[in-house]
Amino acid sequence: MHRSTSFWTFFLPPSLWLALFFLAPLALVFGFSFAEKRGLIDIVITGTLDNYLRALDPLYLRIFVKSFWFAGLTTLICLIMAFPIALIIAFSSAKWKPILLLLVILPFWTNLLIRTYALIAVLRTRGYVNFSAEWLWEKANAGLNLLGLGDYQLLGERFVPFELLYNNTAVVFGLVYVHLPFMVLPLYAALDRMDRSYIEASLDLGAGQLRTFFSVVMPLALPGIISGIIITFIPALGSFLTPDLLGGTDSQMIANVIERQFKSANDWPFGAALSFILMYITFFALAVRALADKGNRGSGSTPA
Amino acid sequence: MMKTRYGYRPSRRRFLAGVGATAAAGLTLPKFGWAAEEPKLNFYNWDTYIGETTLDDFKKASGIEVKMDLFADNDELFAKLKEGNPGYDLIVPTNDYVERMISEDMLVEIDHSKISNLANIEDVFMKAVFDPGRRYSLPYMWGTIGIGYRKSALANPPTSWRSLYDSDEFSGRIALLADSGVVIGIGLKYLGYSFNDADPAHIKEVEALLIRQKGHIKTFAEDNGQDLLASGEVDLTMEWNGDILQVMDEDDDIGYSVPEEGGLLWEDTLAIPTGAPHPENAHRFIDYILDAQVGASIAEFIYYATPNKAAKQYLPADYLENPAIFPPPETVEKSETAIYLGEERQRLIDEAWTRINAA
């Protein structure tokens, strides 16, 4: 009796929270995805599959593919960039570790919208990158003039600013910038837990630095890599602010389409279906991962 | 049958926390007239869209305290209210949304007998097509969508939408609004149809036109076209006149014109949403805003065109003669107001927009 009371005091609030603010809204949106619009406001759940069928139109499938491509590329770049960062943090002294970790987490203290606008100020035609480039261009040109090569205009007649914004590269750049910490943190956690003696053994036994990295460090960090990929890829896939603000006229991602269904297009059922397709894909990926984990544990190849 | 009108309160948690239980109680109070209403008013408005001291002055004049919340666009306003009014007394929807809200019983009728300043409004605004007889809304401000441009980058001010829709002359220096209805509607106008044309073939023509032109357009701006123009990112941008006016104020090199084909005319209105806890206070505030001097002080501060003819005597010449506030009458003549044309057209427009962006 006593035990069950204390169980409920501990687990009722979070369960209620979960049910009220996570499961209930999710169930609602799930219901909407099988609904029909009646007029402007009324939505009737009829069990129709029309919204899902509409989402299978090649138009939307292409946007799904494009979003996967953006998110995948973002994840890959994050992984390549985050690995050295995580290694440095994991191998730095106890004094530096918290400082370096703080630097990784620091951007989270600023709102995403503000960080994106800051990025615009850095990258735009009259932004800091182009100002610096122009300054270098002027100095280089002055140098050439000094050498008597000024008349040849080797660097072009005038400075041409880089087009850094409003294209797909800018979107991926922005996504990498936003999601990098999501990759660094799980990698760091995995590398920090790693038994260093494996690395020493590998080096002692004659493996080179690269060989040690790919044959020892990488496999040991694999759980961190997989977690990092998952928690980077999923939010990147659902981004809409970054393509909206940094993208050009062909940077639309699926979340932009979803956002419009809930706003200007006022088609909640279709927007709900598109969101749930993203959810199904995510769950499927997580299930595959869980199965793979089970398989590994079953074969006993990598004892934890 | 399941409806989206549920009992739960939508997400304006911050707002609800501020207003507290009083607003919730107000929702259920029967209407006893003025005496029964607490001296409060919950105003849901656009950002920087009221006079600097209007709310304080109103409190001094009436004792009613106005609490103002801000929305970013009509879609947000509509989405927030469609689940049931979370406690707002007065909102500022744009004409086509007034129409939608009327059709969904989301607005209550305004009692004209309580608006003593009704006669201050110019007659043309009392004949609005979107709200016949102005039973549900009264005009607040109006304006146009046109082209904001950098004077030094152009030989002549743009006179046609062709510069934005159908020409490589300004390739890579153009921004359009990221608003499917506006961009396609203006495209229809450029092709000689009505802004409100619903013929799928005509919409398809605009789609093809924009897909062709896309390579020359730098971006579809999220209501920050004026910043793109001010920072030199683009030289021409489709924008709301008020946004361009704000940057014209800081930069003499920026101009605004409504092309000869005409632009989009918009009108923001004052309306009382269904379920408003303080409808009497809302009437008083509407009447206050429509006062000649109050209207003039708001218009001079936010720099939009006022529909208040009595206010004009208090307004300076540089406001009244500014072509970006009051375009030439013949251009206004050719401009159109957006009308709500049903969900079917809405879907056509959205699908065309998705295809334009995906192309």
PDB file of N, CA, C and O in Angstrom, chain A residues 28 32 37 39-45 54 59-60 63 117 124-126 163 166 244-245 247-252 257 260-261 263-266 268, chain B residues 2-4 6 8 73 75 82-83 100 103-104 106 214 217-220 222 224 228 231-233 340 343 346-347 350-351 353-355 357-359:
ATOM      1  N   LEU A  28      -4.476  14.060 -31.449  1.00  0.00           N
ATOM      2  CA  LEU A  28      -5.354  14.972 -32.170  1.00  0.00           C
ATOM      3  C   LEU A  28      -4.872  15.161 -33.598  1.00  0.00           C
ATOM      4  O   LEU A  28      -5.638  15.053 -34.564  1.00  0.00           O
ATOM      5  N   PHE A  32      -6.523  14.206 -37.149  1.00  0.00           N
ATOM      6  CA  PHE A  32      -6.693  15.160 -38.256  1.00  0.00           C
ATOM      7  C   PHE A  32      -6.180  14.590 -39.568  1.00  0.00           C
ATOM      8  O   PHE A  32      -6.673  14.921 -40.640  1.00  0.00           O
ATOM      9  N   LYS A  37     -11.862  18.486 -44.507  1.00  0.00           N
ATOM     10  CA  LYS A  37     -12.268  19.844 -44.189  1.00  0.00           C
ATOM     11  C   LYS A  37     -13.712  20.030 -44.590  1.00  0.00           C
ATOM     12  O   LYS A  37     -14.140  19.590 -45.643  1.00  0.00           O
ATOM     13  N   GLY A  39     -15.752  23.322 -45.039  1.00  0.00           N
ATOM     14  CA  GLY A  39     -15.760  24.782 -44.940  1.00  0.00           C
ATOM     15  C   GLY A  39     -14.451  25.288 -44.373  1.00  0.00           C
ATOM     16  O   GLY A  39     -13.414  24.650 -44.487  1.00  0.00           O
ATOM     17  N   LEU A  40     -14.544  26.438 -43.728  1.00  0.00           N
ATOM     18  CA  LEU A  40     -13.332  27.136 -43.302  1.00  0.00           C
ATOM     19  C   LEU A  40     -12.718  26.557 -42.048  1.00  0.00           C
ATOM     20  O   LEU A  40     -11.529  26.477 -41.903  1.00  0.00           O
ATOM     21  N   ILE A  41     -13.545  26.180 -41.105  1.00  0.00           N
ATOM     22  CA  ILE A  41     -13.041  25.853 -39.780  1.00  0.00           C
ATOM     23  C   ILE A  41     -13.271  24.400 -39.420  1.00  0.00           C
ATOM     24  O   ILE A  41     -12.418  23.768 -38.823  1.00  0.00           O
ATOM     25  N   ASP A  42     -14.405  23.865 -39.790  1.00  0.00           N
ATOM     26  CA  ASP A  42     -14.765  22.538 -39.303  1.00  0.00           C
ATOM     27  C   ASP A  42     -13.937  21.458 -39.968  1.00  0.00           C
ATOM     28  O   ASP A  42     -13.736  21.453 -41.176  1.00  0.00           O
ATOM     29  N   ILE A  43     -13.467  20.546 -39.109  1.00  0.00           N
ATOM     30  CA  ILE A  43     -12.708  19.397 -39.589  1.00  0.00           C
ATOM     31  C   ILE A  43     -13.414  18.165 -39.072  1.00  0.00           C
ATOM     32  O   ILE A  43     -13.713  18.050 -37.885  1.00  0.00           O
ATOM     33  N   VAL A  44     -13.733  17.240 -39.974  1.00  0.00           N
ATOM     34  CA  VAL A  44     -14.459  16.041 -39.585  1.00  0.00           C
ATOM     35  C   VAL A  44     -13.555  14.838 -39.800  1.00  0.00           C
ATOM     36  O   VAL A  44     -13.062  14.622 -40.908  1.00  0.00           O
ATOM     37  N   ILE A  45     -13.341  14.082 -38.748  1.00  0.00           N
ATOM     38  CA  ILE A  45     -12.517  12.880 -38.879  1.00  0.00           C
ATOM     39  C   ILE A  45     -13.378  11.775 -39.470  1.00  0.00           C
ATOM     40  O   ILE A  45     -14.329  11.300 -38.844  1.00  0.00           O
ATOM     41  N   ARG A  54      -2.787  12.173 -51.292  1.00  0.00           N
ATOM     42  CA  ARG A  54      -2.352  13.432 -51.895  1.00  0.00           C
ATOM     43  C   ARG A  54      -0.861  13.643 -51.644  1.00  0.00           C
ATOM     44  O   ARG A  54      -0.140  14.155 -52.493  1.00  0.00           O
ATOM     45  N   LEU A  59       5.031  15.616 -56.696  1.00  0.00           N
ATOM     46  CA  LEU A  59       5.405  16.958 -56.242  1.00  0.00           C
ATOM     47  C   LEU A  59       5.902  16.922 -54.795  1.00  0.00           C
ATOM     48  O   LEU A  59       6.974  17.447 -54.483  1.00  0.00           O
ATOM     49  N   TYR A  60       5.111  16.275 -53.909  1.00  0.00           N
ATOM     50  CA  TYR A  60       5.472  16.250 -52.498  1.00  0.00           C
ATOM     51  C   TYR A  60       6.587  15.246 -52.228  1.00  0.00           C
ATOM     52  O   TYR A  60       7.428  15.464 -51.372  1.00  0.00           O
ATOM     53  N   ILE A  63       9.784  16.846 -52.756  1.00  0.00           N
ATOM     54  CA  ILE A  63      10.159  17.748 -51.656  1.00  0.00           C
ATOM     55  C   ILE A  63      10.650  16.936 -50.462  1.00  0.00           C
ATOM     56  O   ILE A  63      11.609  17.326 -49.787  1.00  0.00           O
ATOM     57  N   TYR A 117      19.140  35.496 -37.770  1.00  0.00           N
ATOM     58  CA  TYR A 117      19.279  36.873 -38.262  1.00  0.00           C
ATOM     59  C   TYR A 117      20.735  37.348 -38.155  1.00  0.00           C
ATOM     60  O   TYR A 117      21.222  38.075 -39.013  1.00  0.00           O
ATOM     61  N   ARG A 124      25.420  38.355 -45.629  1.00  0.00           N
ATOM     62  CA  ARG A 124      24.776  39.059 -46.734  1.00  0.00           C
ATOM     63  C   ARG A 124      25.785  39.860 -47.564  1.00  0.00           C
ATOM     64  O   ARG A 124      26.964  39.989 -47.182  1.00  0.00           O
ATOM     65  N   THR A 125      25.314  40.388 -48.679  1.00  0.00           N
ATOM     66  CA  THR A 125      26.195  41.086 -49.613  1.00  0.00           C
ATOM     67  C   THR A 125      27.000  42.166 -48.906  1.00  0.00           C
ATOM     68  O   THR A 125      28.199  42.313 -49.128  1.00  0.00           O
ATOM     69  N   ARG A 126      26.326  42.941 -48.080  1.00  0.00           N
ATOM     70  CA  ARG A 126      27.048  43.934 -47.279  1.00  0.00           C
ATOM     71  C   ARG A 126      27.182  43.417 -45.856  1.00  0.00           C
ATOM     72  O   ARG A 126      26.793  44.081 -44.896  1.00  0.00           O
ATOM     73  N   GLU A 163      28.132  35.636 -53.247  1.00  0.00           N
ATOM     74  CA  GLU A 163      26.689  35.406 -53.038  1.00  0.00           C
ATOM     75  C   GLU A 163      26.538  34.297 -52.008  1.00  0.00           C
ATOM     76  O   GLU A 163      26.467  33.124 -52.341  1.00  0.00           O
ATOM     77  N   TYR A 166      20.677  33.170 -49.636  1.00  0.00           N
ATOM     78  CA  TYR A 166      19.558  32.918 -50.532  1.00  0.00           C
ATOM     79  C   TYR A 166      19.880  31.876 -51.600  1.00  0.00           C
ATOM     80  O   TYR A 166      19.648  32.076 -52.782  1.00  0.00           O
ATOM     81  N   ASP A 244      13.431  29.145 -44.804  1.00  0.00           N
ATOM     82  CA  ASP A 244      12.638  30.362 -45.019  1.00  0.00           C
ATOM     83  C   ASP A 244      13.522  31.593 -45.085  1.00  0.00           C
ATOM     84  O   ASP A 244      13.362  32.450 -45.950  1.00  0.00           O
ATOM     85  N   LEU A 245      14.445  31.707 -44.126  1.00  0.00           N
ATOM     86  CA  LEU A 245      15.188  32.958 -43.983  1.00  0.00           C
ATOM     87  C   LEU A 245      16.485  32.972 -44.783  1.00  0.00           C
ATOM     88  O   LEU A 245      16.922  34.028 -45.228  1.00  0.00           O
ATOM     89  N   GLY A 247      17.189  30.649 -47.383  1.00  0.00           N
ATOM     90  CA  GLY A 247      17.057  29.992 -48.682  1.00  0.00           C
ATOM     91  C   GLY A 247      16.667  30.944 -49.794  1.00  0.00           C
ATOM     92  O   GLY A 247      16.227  32.063 -49.553  1.00  0.00           O
ATOM     93  N   GLY A 248      16.845  30.470 -51.014  1.00  0.00           N
ATOM     94  CA  GLY A 248      16.435  31.226 -52.188  1.00  0.00           C
ATOM     95  C   GLY A 248      15.069  30.767 -52.649  1.00  0.00           C
ATOM     96  O   GLY A 248      14.255  30.323 -51.839  1.00  0.00           O
ATOM     97  N   THR A 249      14.825  30.853 -53.945  1.00  0.00           N
ATOM     98  CA  THR A 249      13.493  30.532 -54.449  1.00  0.00           C
ATOM     99  C   THR A 249      13.312  29.037 -54.669  1.00  0.00           C
ATOM    100  O   THR A 249      12.248  28.616 -55.069  1.00  0.00           O
ATOM    101  N   ASP A 250      14.353  28.231 -54.429  1.00  0.00           N
ATOM    102  CA  ASP A 250      14.165  26.780 -54.607  1.00  0.00           C
ATOM    103  C   ASP A 250      14.644  25.997 -53.388  1.00  0.00           C
ATOM    104  O   ASP A 250      15.075  24.867 -53.509  1.00  0.00           O
ATOM    105  N   SER A 251      14.563  26.600 -52.206  1.00  0.00           N
ATOM    106  CA  SER A 251      15.082  25.952 -51.003  1.00  0.00           C
ATOM    107  C   SER A 251      13.978  25.374 -50.123  1.00  0.00           C
ATOM    108  O   SER A 251      14.201  25.068 -48.970  1.00  0.00           O
ATOM    109  N   GLN A 252      12.786  25.231 -50.679  1.00  0.00           N
ATOM    110  CA  GLN A 252      11.649  24.767 -49.896  1.00  0.00           C
ATOM    111  C   GLN A 252      11.889  23.365 -49.331  1.00  0.00           C
ATOM    112  O   GLN A 252      12.256  22.457 -50.057  1.00  0.00           O
ATOM    113  N   VAL A 257       6.205  23.370 -46.373  1.00  0.00           N
ATOM    114  CA  VAL A 257       4.896  23.006 -46.917  1.00  0.00           C
ATOM    115  C   VAL A 257       3.924  22.741 -45.767  1.00  0.00           C
ATOM    116  O   VAL A 257       2.782  23.197 -45.786  1.00  0.00           O
ATOM    117  N   ARG A 260       2.752  25.935 -44.105  1.00  0.00           N
ATOM    118  CA  ARG A 260       1.744  26.629 -44.913  1.00  0.00           C
ATOM    119  C   ARG A 260       0.364  25.994 -44.783  1.00  0.00           C
ATOM    120  O   ARG A 260      -0.642  26.693 -44.815  1.00  0.00           O
ATOM    121  N   GLN A 261       0.314  24.651 -44.642  1.00  0.00           N
ATOM    122  CA  GLN A 261      -0.985  23.998 -44.522  1.00  0.00           C
ATOM    123  C   GLN A 261      -1.703  24.457 -43.251  1.00  0.00           C
ATOM    124  O   GLN A 261      -2.924  24.525 -43.216  1.00  0.00           O
ATOM    125  N   LYS A 263      -1.223  27.426 -41.910  1.00  0.00           N
ATOM    126  CA  LYS A 263      -1.431  28.872 -41.959  1.00  0.00           C
ATOM    127  C   LYS A 263      -2.146  29.259 -43.241  1.00  0.00           C
ATOM    128  O   LYS A 263      -3.349  29.077 -43.350  1.00  0.00           O
ATOM    129  N   SER A 264      -1.414  29.744 -44.231  1.00  0.00           N
ATOM    130  CA  SER A 264      -2.100  30.359 -45.377  1.00  0.00           C
ATOM    131  C   SER A 264      -3.003  29.393 -46.136  1.00  0.00           C
ATOM    132  O   SER A 264      -4.075  29.767 -46.582  1.00  0.00           O
ATOM    133  N   ALA A 265      -2.588  28.123 -46.298  1.00  0.00           N
ATOM    134  CA  ALA A 265      -3.421  27.207 -47.068  1.00  0.00           C
ATOM    135  C   ALA A 265      -4.622  26.728 -46.254  1.00  0.00           C
ATOM    136  O   ALA A 265      -5.622  26.289 -46.819  1.00  0.00           O
ATOM    137  N   ASN A 266      -4.527  26.843 -44.916  1.00  0.00           N
ATOM    138  CA  ASN A 266      -5.607  26.461 -44.021  1.00  0.00           C
ATOM    139  C   ASN A 266      -6.127  25.058 -44.316  1.00  0.00           C
ATOM    140  O   ASN A 266      -7.316  24.828 -44.427  1.00  0.00           O
ATOM    141  N   TRP A 268      -5.516  21.879 -42.458  1.00  0.00           N
ATOM    142  CA  TRP A 268      -4.921  21.145 -41.336  1.00  0.00           C
ATOM    143  C   TRP A 268      -4.835  19.649 -41.601  1.00  0.00           C
ATOM    144  O   TRP A 268      -3.827  19.036 -41.265  1.00  0.00           O
TER     145      TRP A 268
ATOM    146  N   MET B   2     -16.922  15.413 -35.421  1.00  0.00           N
ATOM    147  CA  MET B   2     -15.936  16.040 -34.560  1.00  0.00           C
ATOM    148  C   MET B   2     -15.583  17.410 -35.106  1.00  0.00           C
ATOM    149  O   MET B   2     -15.362  17.574 -36.294  1.00  0.00           O
ATOM    150  N   LYS B   3     -15.543  18.363 -34.268  1.00  0.00           N
ATOM    151  CA  LYS B   3     -15.202  19.711 -34.715  1.00  0.00           C
ATOM    152  C   LYS B   3     -13.884  20.149 -34.103  1.00  0.00           C
ATOM    153  O   LYS B   3     -13.423  19.547 -33.141  1.00  0.00           O
ATOM    154  N   THR B   4     -13.323  21.181 -34.659  1.00  0.00           N
ATOM    155  CA  THR B   4     -12.074  21.655 -34.075  1.00  0.00           C
ATOM    156  C   THR B   4     -12.317  22.604 -32.909  1.00  0.00           C
ATOM    157  O   THR B   4     -11.397  22.997 -32.250  1.00  0.00           O
ATOM    158  N   TYR B   6     -12.804  22.870 -29.599  1.00  0.00           N
ATOM    159  CA  TYR B   6     -12.795  22.102 -28.375  1.00  0.00           C
ATOM    160  C   TYR B   6     -12.839  23.039 -27.194  1.00  0.00           C
ATOM    161  O   TYR B   6     -12.652  24.238 -27.341  1.00  0.00           O
ATOM    162  N   TYR B   8     -10.630  23.138 -24.862  1.00  0.00           N
ATOM    163  CA  TYR B   8      -9.344  23.548 -24.333  1.00  0.00           C
ATOM    164  C   TYR B   8      -8.908  24.894 -24.872  1.00  0.00           C
ATOM    165  O   TYR B   8      -9.316  25.327 -25.928  1.00  0.00           O
ATOM    166  N   ASP B  73       0.921  38.074 -38.416  1.00  0.00           N
ATOM    167  CA  ASP B  73       0.182  38.129 -39.682  1.00  0.00           C
ATOM    168  C   ASP B  73      -1.248  37.623 -39.472  1.00  0.00           C
ATOM    169  O   ASP B  73      -1.587  37.081 -38.430  1.00  0.00           O
ATOM    170  N   ASP B  75      -2.748  35.146 -40.715  1.00  0.00           N
ATOM    171  CA  ASP B  75      -2.866  33.702 -40.517  1.00  0.00           C
ATOM    172  C   ASP B  75      -2.748  33.357 -39.041  1.00  0.00           C
ATOM    173  O   ASP B  75      -3.465  32.512 -38.528  1.00  0.00           O
ATOM    174  N   LYS B  82      -9.586  30.720 -34.320  1.00  0.00           N
ATOM    175  CA  LYS B  82     -10.513  29.721 -34.868  1.00  0.00           C
ATOM    176  C   LYS B  82     -10.818  28.619 -33.874  1.00  0.00           C
ATOM    177  O   LYS B  82     -11.827  27.950 -33.981  1.00  0.00           O
ATOM    178  N   GLU B  83      -9.974  28.459 -32.873  1.00  0.00           N
ATOM    179  CA  GLU B  83     -10.235  27.442 -31.843  1.00  0.00           C
ATOM    180  C   GLU B  83     -11.098  28.004 -30.721  1.00  0.00           C
ATOM    181  O   GLU B  83     -11.280  27.350 -29.702  1.00  0.00           O
ATOM    182  N   ARG B 100     -13.674  36.272 -44.152  1.00  0.00           N
ATOM    183  CA  ARG B 100     -13.652  34.886 -43.679  1.00  0.00           C
ATOM    184  C   ARG B 100     -14.263  34.768 -42.295  1.00  0.00           C
ATOM    185  O   ARG B 100     -15.022  33.858 -42.004  1.00  0.00           O
ATOM    186  N   SER B 103     -17.983  35.006 -42.228  1.00  0.00           N
ATOM    187  CA  SER B 103     -18.652  33.794 -42.704  1.00  0.00           C
ATOM    188  C   SER B 103     -18.590  32.683 -41.667  1.00  0.00           C
ATOM    189  O   SER B 103     -19.372  31.746 -41.708  1.00  0.00           O
ATOM    190  N   GLU B 104     -17.647  32.769 -40.733  1.00  0.00           N
ATOM    191  CA  GLU B 104     -17.539  31.727 -39.703  1.00  0.00           C
ATOM    192  C   GLU B 104     -18.071  32.194 -38.349  1.00  0.00           C
ATOM    193  O   GLU B 104     -17.760  31.578 -37.321  1.00  0.00           O
ATOM    194  N   MET B 106     -17.199  34.558 -36.496  1.00  0.00           N
ATOM    195  CA  MET B 106     -16.129  34.829 -35.538  1.00  0.00           C
ATOM    196  C   MET B 106     -16.120  36.284 -35.098  1.00  0.00           C
ATOM    197  O   MET B 106     -15.314  36.681 -34.259  1.00  0.00           O
ATOM    198  N   LYS B 214      11.856  32.747 -61.974  1.00  0.00           N
ATOM    199  CA  LYS B 214      12.456  32.390 -60.690  1.00  0.00           C
ATOM    200  C   LYS B 214      13.962  32.600 -60.610  1.00  0.00           C
ATOM    201  O   LYS B 214      14.475  33.076 -59.601  1.00  0.00           O
ATOM    202  N   ILE B 217      14.907  35.955 -59.545  1.00  0.00           N
ATOM    203  CA  ILE B 217      14.429  36.425 -58.242  1.00  0.00           C
ATOM    204  C   ILE B 217      15.372  35.910 -57.168  1.00  0.00           C
ATOM    205  O   ILE B 217      15.686  34.727 -57.124  1.00  0.00           O
ATOM    206  N   LYS B 218      15.838  36.798 -56.320  1.00  0.00           N
ATOM    207  CA  LYS B 218      16.800  36.387 -55.304  1.00  0.00           C
ATOM    208  C   LYS B 218      16.128  35.562 -54.217  1.00  0.00           C
ATOM    209  O   LYS B 218      16.604  34.513 -53.839  1.00  0.00           O
ATOM    210  N   THR B 219      15.010  36.045 -53.728  1.00  0.00           N
ATOM    211  CA  THR B 219      14.333  35.295 -52.663  1.00  0.00           C
ATOM    212  C   THR B 219      12.890  35.747 -52.541  1.00  0.00           C
ATOM    213  O   THR B 219      12.511  36.810 -53.024  1.00  0.00           O
ATOM    214  N   PHE B 220      12.091  34.883 -51.927  1.00  0.00           N
ATOM    215  CA  PHE B 220      10.748  35.278 -51.515  1.00  0.00           C
ATOM    216  C   PHE B 220      10.870  35.726 -50.061  1.00  0.00           C
ATOM    217  O   PHE B 220      11.103  34.915 -49.172  1.00  0.00           O
ATOM    218  N   GLU B 222      10.326  36.956 -46.335  1.00  0.00           N
ATOM    219  CA  GLU B 222       9.375  36.754 -45.246  1.00  0.00           C
ATOM    220  C   GLU B 222       9.053  38.090 -44.598  1.00  0.00           C
ATOM    221  O   GLU B 222       9.453  38.320 -43.466  1.00  0.00           O
ATOM    222  N   ASN B 224      10.413  40.774 -44.823  1.00  0.00           N
ATOM    223  CA  ASN B 224      11.571  41.601 -44.504  1.00  0.00           C
ATOM    224  C   ASN B 224      12.174  42.179 -45.787  1.00  0.00           C
ATOM    225  O   ASN B 224      13.354  42.477 -45.849  1.00  0.00           O
ATOM    226  N   LEU B 228      15.949  43.861 -46.864  1.00  0.00           N
ATOM    227  CA  LEU B 228      16.779  43.444 -47.998  1.00  0.00           C
ATOM    228  C   LEU B 228      17.107  44.654 -48.865  1.00  0.00           C
ATOM    229  O   LEU B 228      18.214  44.806 -49.373  1.00  0.00           O
ATOM    230  N   SER B 231      19.545  47.050 -46.898  1.00  0.00           N
ATOM    231  CA  SER B 231      20.907  46.561 -46.740  1.00  0.00           C
ATOM    232  C   SER B 231      21.595  46.359 -48.087  1.00  0.00           C
ATOM    233  O   SER B 231      22.724  45.872 -48.139  1.00  0.00           O
ATOM    234  N   GLY B 232      20.916  46.698 -49.185  1.00  0.00           N
ATOM    235  CA  GLY B 232      21.551  46.608 -50.493  1.00  0.00           C
ATOM    236  C   GLY B 232      21.555  45.203 -51.077  1.00  0.00           C
ATOM    237  O   GLY B 232      22.189  44.941 -52.086  1.00  0.00           O
ATOM    238  N   GLU B 233      20.824  44.288 -50.430  1.00  0.00           N
ATOM    239  CA  GLU B 233      20.760  42.911 -50.927  1.00  0.00           C
ATOM    240  C   GLU B 233      20.000  42.855 -52.257  1.00  0.00           C
ATOM    241  O   GLU B 233      20.377  42.105 -53.155  1.00  0.00           O
ATOM    242  N   TYR B 340     -12.115  36.915 -50.375  1.00  0.00           N
ATOM    243  CA  TYR B 340     -12.000  35.496 -50.048  1.00  0.00           C
ATOM    244  C   TYR B 340     -12.812  34.686 -51.055  1.00  0.00           C
ATOM    245  O   TYR B 340     -13.990  34.935 -51.259  1.00  0.00           O
ATOM    246  N   GLU B 343     -12.273  27.761 -50.275  1.00  0.00           N
ATOM    247  CA  GLU B 343     -11.167  26.856 -49.977  1.00  0.00           C
ATOM    248  C   GLU B 343     -10.597  26.213 -51.243  1.00  0.00           C
ATOM    249  O   GLU B 343      -9.430  25.874 -51.303  1.00  0.00           O
ATOM    250  N   GLN B 346      -8.112  28.492 -52.641  1.00  0.00           N
ATOM    251  CA  GLN B 346      -7.008  28.523 -51.693  1.00  0.00           C
ATOM    252  C   GLN B 346      -6.045  27.367 -51.965  1.00  0.00           C
ATOM    253  O   GLN B 346      -4.830  27.530 -51.977  1.00  0.00           O
ATOM    254  N   ARG B 347      -6.623  26.195 -52.225  1.00  0.00           N
ATOM    255  CA  ARG B 347      -5.810  25.007 -52.479  1.00  0.00           C
ATOM    256  C   ARG B 347      -5.077  25.126 -53.821  1.00  0.00           C
ATOM    257  O   ARG B 347      -3.907  24.780 -53.919  1.00  0.00           O
ATOM    258  N   ASP B 350      -2.186  27.391 -53.218  1.00  0.00           N
ATOM    259  CA  ASP B 350      -1.111  26.786 -52.429  1.00  0.00           C
ATOM    260  C   ASP B 350      -0.347  25.754 -53.242  1.00  0.00           C
ATOM    261  O   ASP B 350       0.879  25.672 -53.160  1.00  0.00           O
ATOM    262  N   GLU B 351      -1.079  24.962 -54.042  1.00  0.00           N
ATOM    263  CA  GLU B 351      -0.380  23.946 -54.841  1.00  0.00           C
ATOM    264  C   GLU B 351       0.496  24.592 -55.906  1.00  0.00           C
ATOM    265  O   GLU B 351       1.613  24.145 -56.161  1.00  0.00           O
ATOM    266  N   TRP B 353       1.897  27.444 -55.617  1.00  0.00           N
ATOM    267  CA  TRP B 353       3.031  28.025 -54.884  1.00  0.00           C
ATOM    268  C   TRP B 353       4.050  26.940 -54.519  1.00  0.00           C
ATOM    269  O   TRP B 353       5.258  27.153 -54.625  1.00  0.00           O
ATOM    270  N   THR B 354       3.562  25.774 -54.089  1.00  0.00           N
ATOM    271  CA  THR B 354       4.457  24.659 -53.778  1.00  0.00           C
ATOM    272  C   THR B 354       5.248  24.262 -55.030  1.00  0.00           C
ATOM    273  O   THR B 354       6.455  24.033 -54.972  1.00  0.00           O
ATOM    274  N   ARG B 355       4.550  24.211 -56.171  1.00  0.00           N
ATOM    275  CA  ARG B 355       5.235  23.838 -57.419  1.00  0.00           C
ATOM    276  C   ARG B 355       6.252  24.897 -57.827  1.00  0.00           C
ATOM    277  O   ARG B 355       7.352  24.581 -58.269  1.00  0.00           O
ATOM    278  N   ASN B 357       7.925  26.852 -55.869  1.00  0.00           N
ATOM    279  CA  ASN B 357       9.083  26.735 -54.991  1.00  0.00           C
ATOM    280  C   ASN B 357       9.890  25.469 -55.234  1.00  0.00           C
ATOM    281  O   ASN B 357      11.079  25.427 -54.949  1.00  0.00           O
ATOM    282  N   ALA B 358       9.198  24.428 -55.713  1.00  0.00           N
ATOM    283  CA  ALA B 358       9.889  23.155 -55.907  1.00  0.00           C
ATOM    284  C   ALA B 358      10.590  23.104 -57.261  1.00  0.00           C
ATOM    285  O   ALA B 358      11.508  22.318 -57.449  1.00  0.00           O
ATOM    286  N   ALA B 359      10.153  23.947 -58.193  1.00  0.00           N
ATOM    287  CA  ALA B 359      10.673  23.865 -59.569  1.00  0.00           C
ATOM    288  C   ALA B 359      12.175  24.169 -59.622  1.00  0.00           C
ATOM    289  O   ALA B 359      12.668  24.972 -58.856  1.00  0.00           O
TER     290      ALA B 359
END
